[in-house]
Amino acid sequence: VRGGRGLAGAEKLFVGADAWVERALPRAFNPLAQLGPLANAALLLATASGVLLLLWYSPSVHQAWSSLAELGPRSAGGIVRSVHRYASDLAMLFIALHALRTFVGRKFAGPRWLAWASGVGLIALVWFIGWTGYWLVWDVRAQWLALDSMKAVDVLPIFGEPMGRLFTADHTVPSLLFFVVFFLHMLLPLVIAGGLCLHLARLSRTKLLPDRRVTLWLTGATLLAALILPA
């Protein structure tokens, strides 16, 4: 592999971090040794909290922001929202670290090419799900994101009229478009399940989730963060 010496040096940093962590914790509790399973656990927590958030959230252009803004930061709905946000961020962090460790370990060629290629595809899919999630809050940041996205679409010779005009005010935003974004945000996590099957197809001794105690620790830590510092 080109640059193999540099990759080997970077891999030694992970190995050294493993040794340092495992001085205090058993290997089963070492997060650096199970980044993939931890990413799956965080994704599962984000999915569960997202489904639960539907008890308070209204997927409507005119009610989306108010349905979330009315939640107290430490009310039941506010805590669920914070857990959903932090679990999503943790999932992306663990995925990025997992991809980096796989790359510096040169585990992307030969029999592992399918796992690597499908993993890169899953990163893009998780990022896109997060992108649609920002839309659904429909605050100022979400409106700017939607406007910039439509400007990017307008560069393509697809629509006769500029799509950006639809986002000059809430009453001009098509309700169907907002519902499509909501539908994608809810449906695409199911695609991740299929992608994981492909991702793990040729790997041996794989673990879908970390040790149960680590999963409980991750859930508890996320819940504690939601209580101390609401998103």
GROMACS .gro file of C-alpha atoms in nm:
model
  231
    1VAL     CA    1   0.000   0.000   0.000
    2ARG     CA    2   0.135   0.344  -0.090
    3GLY     CA    3   0.221   0.540   0.219
    4GLY     CA    4   0.223   0.219   0.419
    5ARG     CA    5   0.495   0.344   0.652
    6GLY     CA    6   0.290   0.651   0.745
    7LEU     CA    7  -0.023   0.443   0.796
    8ALA     CA    8   0.170   0.201   1.017
    9GLY     CA    9   0.290   0.492   1.229
   10ALA     CA   10  -0.067   0.619   1.268
   11GLU     CA   11  -0.182   0.270   1.360
   12LYS     CA   12   0.076   0.261   1.639
   13LEU     CA   13  -0.098   0.562   1.793
   14PHE     CA   14  -0.421   0.362   1.817
   15VAL     CA   15  -0.235   0.060   1.957
   16GLY     CA   16  -0.067   0.281   2.215
   17ALA     CA   17  -0.402   0.435   2.309
   18ASP     CA   18  -0.544   0.083   2.349
   19ALA     CA   19  -0.263  -0.010   2.586
   20TRP     CA   20  -0.310   0.309   2.789
   21VAL     CA   21  -0.689   0.260   2.822
   22GLU     CA   22  -0.657  -0.108   2.908
   23ARG     CA   23  -0.435  -0.029   3.204
   24ALA     CA   24  -0.751   0.087   3.380
   25LEU     CA   25  -1.025  -0.103   3.197
   26PRO     CA   26  -1.071  -0.458   3.067
   27ARG     CA   27  -1.054  -0.492   2.689
   28ALA     CA   28  -1.428  -0.554   2.677
   29PHE     CA   29  -1.476  -0.198   2.806
   30ASN     CA   30  -1.218  -0.034   2.578
   31PRO     CA   31  -1.415   0.196   2.343
   32LEU     CA   32  -1.127   0.223   2.095
   33ALA     CA   33  -1.133  -0.153   2.043
   34GLN     CA   34  -1.503  -0.162   1.949
   35LEU     CA   35  -1.572   0.158   1.759
   36GLY     CA   36  -1.794  -0.016   1.503
   37PRO     CA   37  -2.024  -0.178   1.761
   38LEU     CA   38  -2.035   0.150   1.955
   39ALA     CA   39  -2.143   0.332   1.640
   40ASN     CA   40  -2.424   0.077   1.597
   41ALA     CA   41  -2.530   0.123   1.960
   42ALA     CA   42  -2.538   0.502   1.919
   43LEU     CA   43  -2.738   0.468   1.597
   44LEU     CA   44  -2.985   0.240   1.773
   45LEU     CA   45  -3.021   0.491   2.057
   46ALA     CA   46  -3.070   0.777   1.809
   47THR     CA   47  -3.335   0.577   1.622
   48ALA     CA   48  -3.525   0.481   1.936
   49SER     CA   49  -3.519   0.835   2.075
   50GLY     CA   50  -3.623   0.972   1.734
   51VAL     CA   51  -3.928   0.747   1.721
   52LEU     CA   52  -4.015   0.845   2.078
   53LEU     CA   53  -3.980   1.213   1.988
   54LEU     CA   54  -4.278   1.177   1.753
   55LEU     CA   55  -4.498   1.197   2.064
   56TRP     CA   56  -4.419   1.572   2.072
   57TYR     CA   57  -4.296   1.662   1.724
   58SER     CA   58  -4.532   1.783   1.451
   59PRO     CA   59  -4.394   1.725   1.097
   60SER     CA   60  -4.542   2.042   0.950
   61VAL     CA   61  -4.384   2.355   0.805
   62HIS     CA   62  -4.606   2.570   1.026
   63GLN     CA   63  -4.585   2.366   1.348
   64ALA     CA   64  -4.246   2.191   1.344
   65TRP     CA   65  -4.049   2.466   1.516
   66SER     CA   66  -4.317   2.553   1.772
   67SER     CA   67  -4.371   2.187   1.865
   68LEU     CA   68  -4.004   2.166   1.967
   69ALA     CA   69  -3.966   2.518   2.104
   70GLU     CA   70  -4.249   2.460   2.351
   71LEU     CA   71  -4.060   2.170   2.508
   72GLY     CA   72  -3.891   2.256   2.833
   73PRO     CA   73  -3.518   2.172   2.826
   74ARG     CA   74  -3.562   1.923   3.111
   75SER     CA   75  -3.914   1.809   3.034
   76ALA     CA   76  -3.965   1.455   2.909
   77GLY     CA   77  -3.981   1.573   2.548
   78GLY     CA   78  -3.681   1.801   2.591
   79ILE     CA   79  -3.471   1.520   2.736
   80VAL     CA   80  -3.569   1.285   2.453
   81ARG     CA   81  -3.475   1.553   2.200
   82SER     CA   82  -3.136   1.605   2.365
   83VAL     CA   83  -3.070   1.230   2.375
   84HIS     CA   84  -3.158   1.210   2.005
   85ARG     CA   85  -2.919   1.492   1.922
   86TYR     CA   86  -2.628   1.364   2.132
   87ALA     CA   87  -2.672   1.002   2.020
   88SER     CA   88  -2.666   1.116   1.658
   89ASP     CA   89  -2.347   1.314   1.715
   90LEU     CA   90  -2.186   1.020   1.895
   91ALA     CA   91  -2.280   0.785   1.612
   92MET     CA   92  -2.108   1.008   1.356
   93LEU     CA   93  -1.802   1.044   1.582
   94PHE     CA   94  -1.768   0.668   1.634
   95ILE     CA   95  -1.820   0.603   1.262
   96ALA     CA   96  -1.549   0.853   1.169
   97LEU     CA   97  -1.303   0.703   1.420
   98HIS     CA   98  -1.391   0.350   1.305
   99ALA     CA   99  -1.324   0.447   0.943
  100LEU     CA  100  -0.995   0.616   1.038
  101ARG     CA  101  -0.875   0.315   1.235
  102THR     CA  102  -0.970   0.081   0.950
  103PHE     CA  103  -0.786   0.302   0.702
  104VAL     CA  104  -0.462   0.334   0.898
  105GLY     CA  105  -0.479  -0.041   0.963
  106ARG     CA  106  -0.484  -0.093   0.583
  107LYS     CA  107  -0.799  -0.304   0.609
  108PHE     CA  108  -0.957  -0.176   0.290
  109ALA     CA  109  -0.820  -0.406   0.019
  110GLY     CA  110  -0.833  -0.774  -0.066
  111PRO     CA  111  -1.114  -0.966   0.104
  112ARG     CA  112  -1.209  -0.654   0.301
  113TRP     CA  113  -1.285  -0.432   0.001
  114LEU     CA  114  -1.660  -0.496   0.031
  115ALA     CA  115  -1.665  -0.398   0.399
  116TRP     CA  116  -1.470  -0.081   0.321
  117ALA     CA  117  -1.678   0.024   0.020
  118SER     CA  118  -2.009  -0.045   0.196
  119GLY     CA  119  -1.881   0.137   0.506
  120VAL     CA  120  -1.801   0.449   0.305
  121GLY     CA  121  -2.151   0.431   0.159
  122LEU     CA  122  -2.299   0.404   0.508
  123ILE     CA  123  -2.106   0.713   0.620
  124ALA     CA  124  -2.266   0.910   0.336
  125LEU     CA  125  -2.608   0.769   0.425
  126VAL     CA  126  -2.579   0.857   0.795
  127TRP     CA  127  -2.460   1.207   0.703
  128PHE     CA  128  -2.760   1.251   0.471
  129ILE     CA  129  -2.998   1.138   0.746
  130GLY     CA  130  -2.845   1.399   0.976
  131TRP     CA  131  -2.884   1.661   0.701
  132THR     CA  132  -3.257   1.587   0.676
  133GLY     CA  133  -3.279   1.598   1.055
  134TYR     CA  134  -3.157   1.959   1.057
  135TRP     CA  135  -3.437   2.045   0.813
  136LEU     CA  136  -3.702   1.906   1.044
  137VAL     CA  137  -3.627   2.149   1.328
  138TRP     CA  138  -3.719   2.432   1.089
  139ASP     CA  139  -3.539   2.703   1.284
  140VAL     CA  140  -3.323   2.974   1.126
  141ARG     CA  141  -3.032   2.733   1.072
  142ALA     CA  142  -3.262   2.483   0.903
  143GLN     CA  143  -3.407   2.749   0.674
  144TRP     CA  144  -3.060   2.861   0.567
  145LEU     CA  145  -2.967   2.497   0.507
  146ALA     CA  146  -3.278   2.444   0.296
  147LEU     CA  147  -3.212   2.761   0.096
  148ASP     CA  148  -2.849   2.671   0.030
  149SER     CA  149  -2.953   2.318  -0.069
  150MET     CA  150  -3.202   2.451  -0.320
  151LYS     CA  151  -2.940   2.689  -0.461
  152ALA     CA  152  -2.718   2.386  -0.518
  153VAL     CA  153  -3.008   2.207  -0.690
  154ASP     CA  154  -3.072   2.513  -0.910
  155VAL     CA  155  -2.723   2.475  -1.057
  156LEU     CA  156  -2.845   2.152  -1.221
  157PRO     CA  157  -3.058   2.191  -1.537
  158ILE     CA  158  -3.356   2.005  -1.388
  159PHE     CA  159  -3.623   2.258  -1.296
  160GLY     CA  160  -3.748   2.542  -1.514
  161GLU     CA  161  -3.793   2.783  -1.222
  162PRO     CA  162  -3.540   2.842  -0.941
  163MET     CA  163  -3.628   2.624  -0.641
  164GLY     CA  164  -3.479   2.882  -0.404
  165ARG     CA  165  -3.786   3.102  -0.455
  166LEU     CA  166  -3.993   2.851  -0.259
  167PHE     CA  167  -3.804   2.938   0.061
  168THR     CA  168  -3.861   3.313   0.075
  169ALA     CA  169  -4.131   3.258   0.341
  170ASP     CA  170  -4.292   2.970   0.529
  171HIS     CA  171  -4.619   2.996   0.338
  172THR     CA  172  -4.438   2.940   0.006
  173VAL     CA  173  -4.263   2.620   0.118
  174PRO     CA  174  -4.450   2.318  -0.025
  175SER     CA  175  -4.587   2.101   0.255
  176LEU     CA  176  -4.525   1.796   0.037
  177LEU     CA  177  -4.153   1.877   0.013
  178PHE     CA  178  -4.128   1.907   0.392
  179PHE     CA  179  -4.311   1.576   0.433
  180VAL     CA  180  -4.077   1.408   0.183
  181VAL     CA  181  -3.778   1.520   0.392
  182PHE     CA  182  -3.951   1.387   0.705
  183PHE     CA  183  -4.031   1.057   0.528
  184LEU     CA  184  -3.668   1.014   0.419
  185HIS     CA  185  -3.545   1.087   0.772
  186MET     CA  186  -3.771   0.813   0.909
  187LEU     CA  187  -3.723   0.558   0.630
  188LEU     CA  188  -3.349   0.568   0.563
  189PRO     CA  189  -3.246   0.419   0.901
  190LEU     CA  190  -3.406   0.098   0.772
  191VAL     CA  191  -3.166   0.111   0.477
  192ILE     CA  192  -2.877   0.124   0.727
  193ALA     CA  193  -2.984  -0.219   0.853
  194GLY     CA  194  -2.949  -0.363   0.504
  195GLY     CA  195  -2.619  -0.182   0.456
  196LEU     CA  196  -2.484  -0.332   0.778
  197CYS     CA  197  -2.566  -0.682   0.653
  198LEU     CA  198  -2.356  -0.609   0.344
  199HIS     CA  199  -2.087  -0.443   0.553
  200LEU     CA  200  -2.042  -0.750   0.776
  201ALA     CA  201  -2.103  -1.015   0.508
  202ARG     CA  202  -1.739  -1.119   0.455
  203LEU     CA  203  -1.604  -1.046   0.801
  204SER     CA  204  -1.546  -1.312   1.065
  205ARG     CA  205  -1.591  -1.279   1.442
  206THR     CA  206  -1.798  -0.965   1.402
  207LYS     CA  207  -1.997  -0.804   1.683
  208LEU     CA  208  -2.300  -0.596   1.596
  209LEU     CA  209  -2.321  -0.433   1.939
  210PRO     CA  210  -2.068  -0.386   2.221
  211ASP     CA  211  -2.083  -0.560   2.557
  212ARG     CA  212  -2.421  -0.504   2.722
  213ARG     CA  213  -2.260  -0.316   3.008
  214VAL     CA  214  -2.088  -0.080   2.763
  215THR     CA  215  -2.421  -0.023   2.586
  216LEU     CA  216  -2.586   0.060   2.917
  217TRP     CA  217  -2.299   0.293   3.006
  218LEU     CA  218  -2.331   0.472   2.670
  219THR     CA  219  -2.707   0.513   2.717
  220GLY     CA  220  -2.666   0.637   3.074
  221ALA     CA  221  -2.391   0.882   2.982
  222THR     CA  222  -2.600   1.026   2.697
  223LEU     CA  223  -2.901   1.062   2.925
  224LEU     CA  224  -2.688   1.232   3.190
  225ALA     CA  225  -2.550   1.476   2.931
  226ALA     CA  226  -2.907   1.552   2.821
  227LEU     CA  227  -3.002   1.635   3.180
  228ILE     CA  228  -2.693   1.845   3.260
  229LEU     CA  229  -2.657   2.027   2.928
  230PRO     CA  230  -2.976   2.009   2.720
  231ALA     CA  231  -2.921   2.038   2.345
   0.00000   0.00000   0.00000
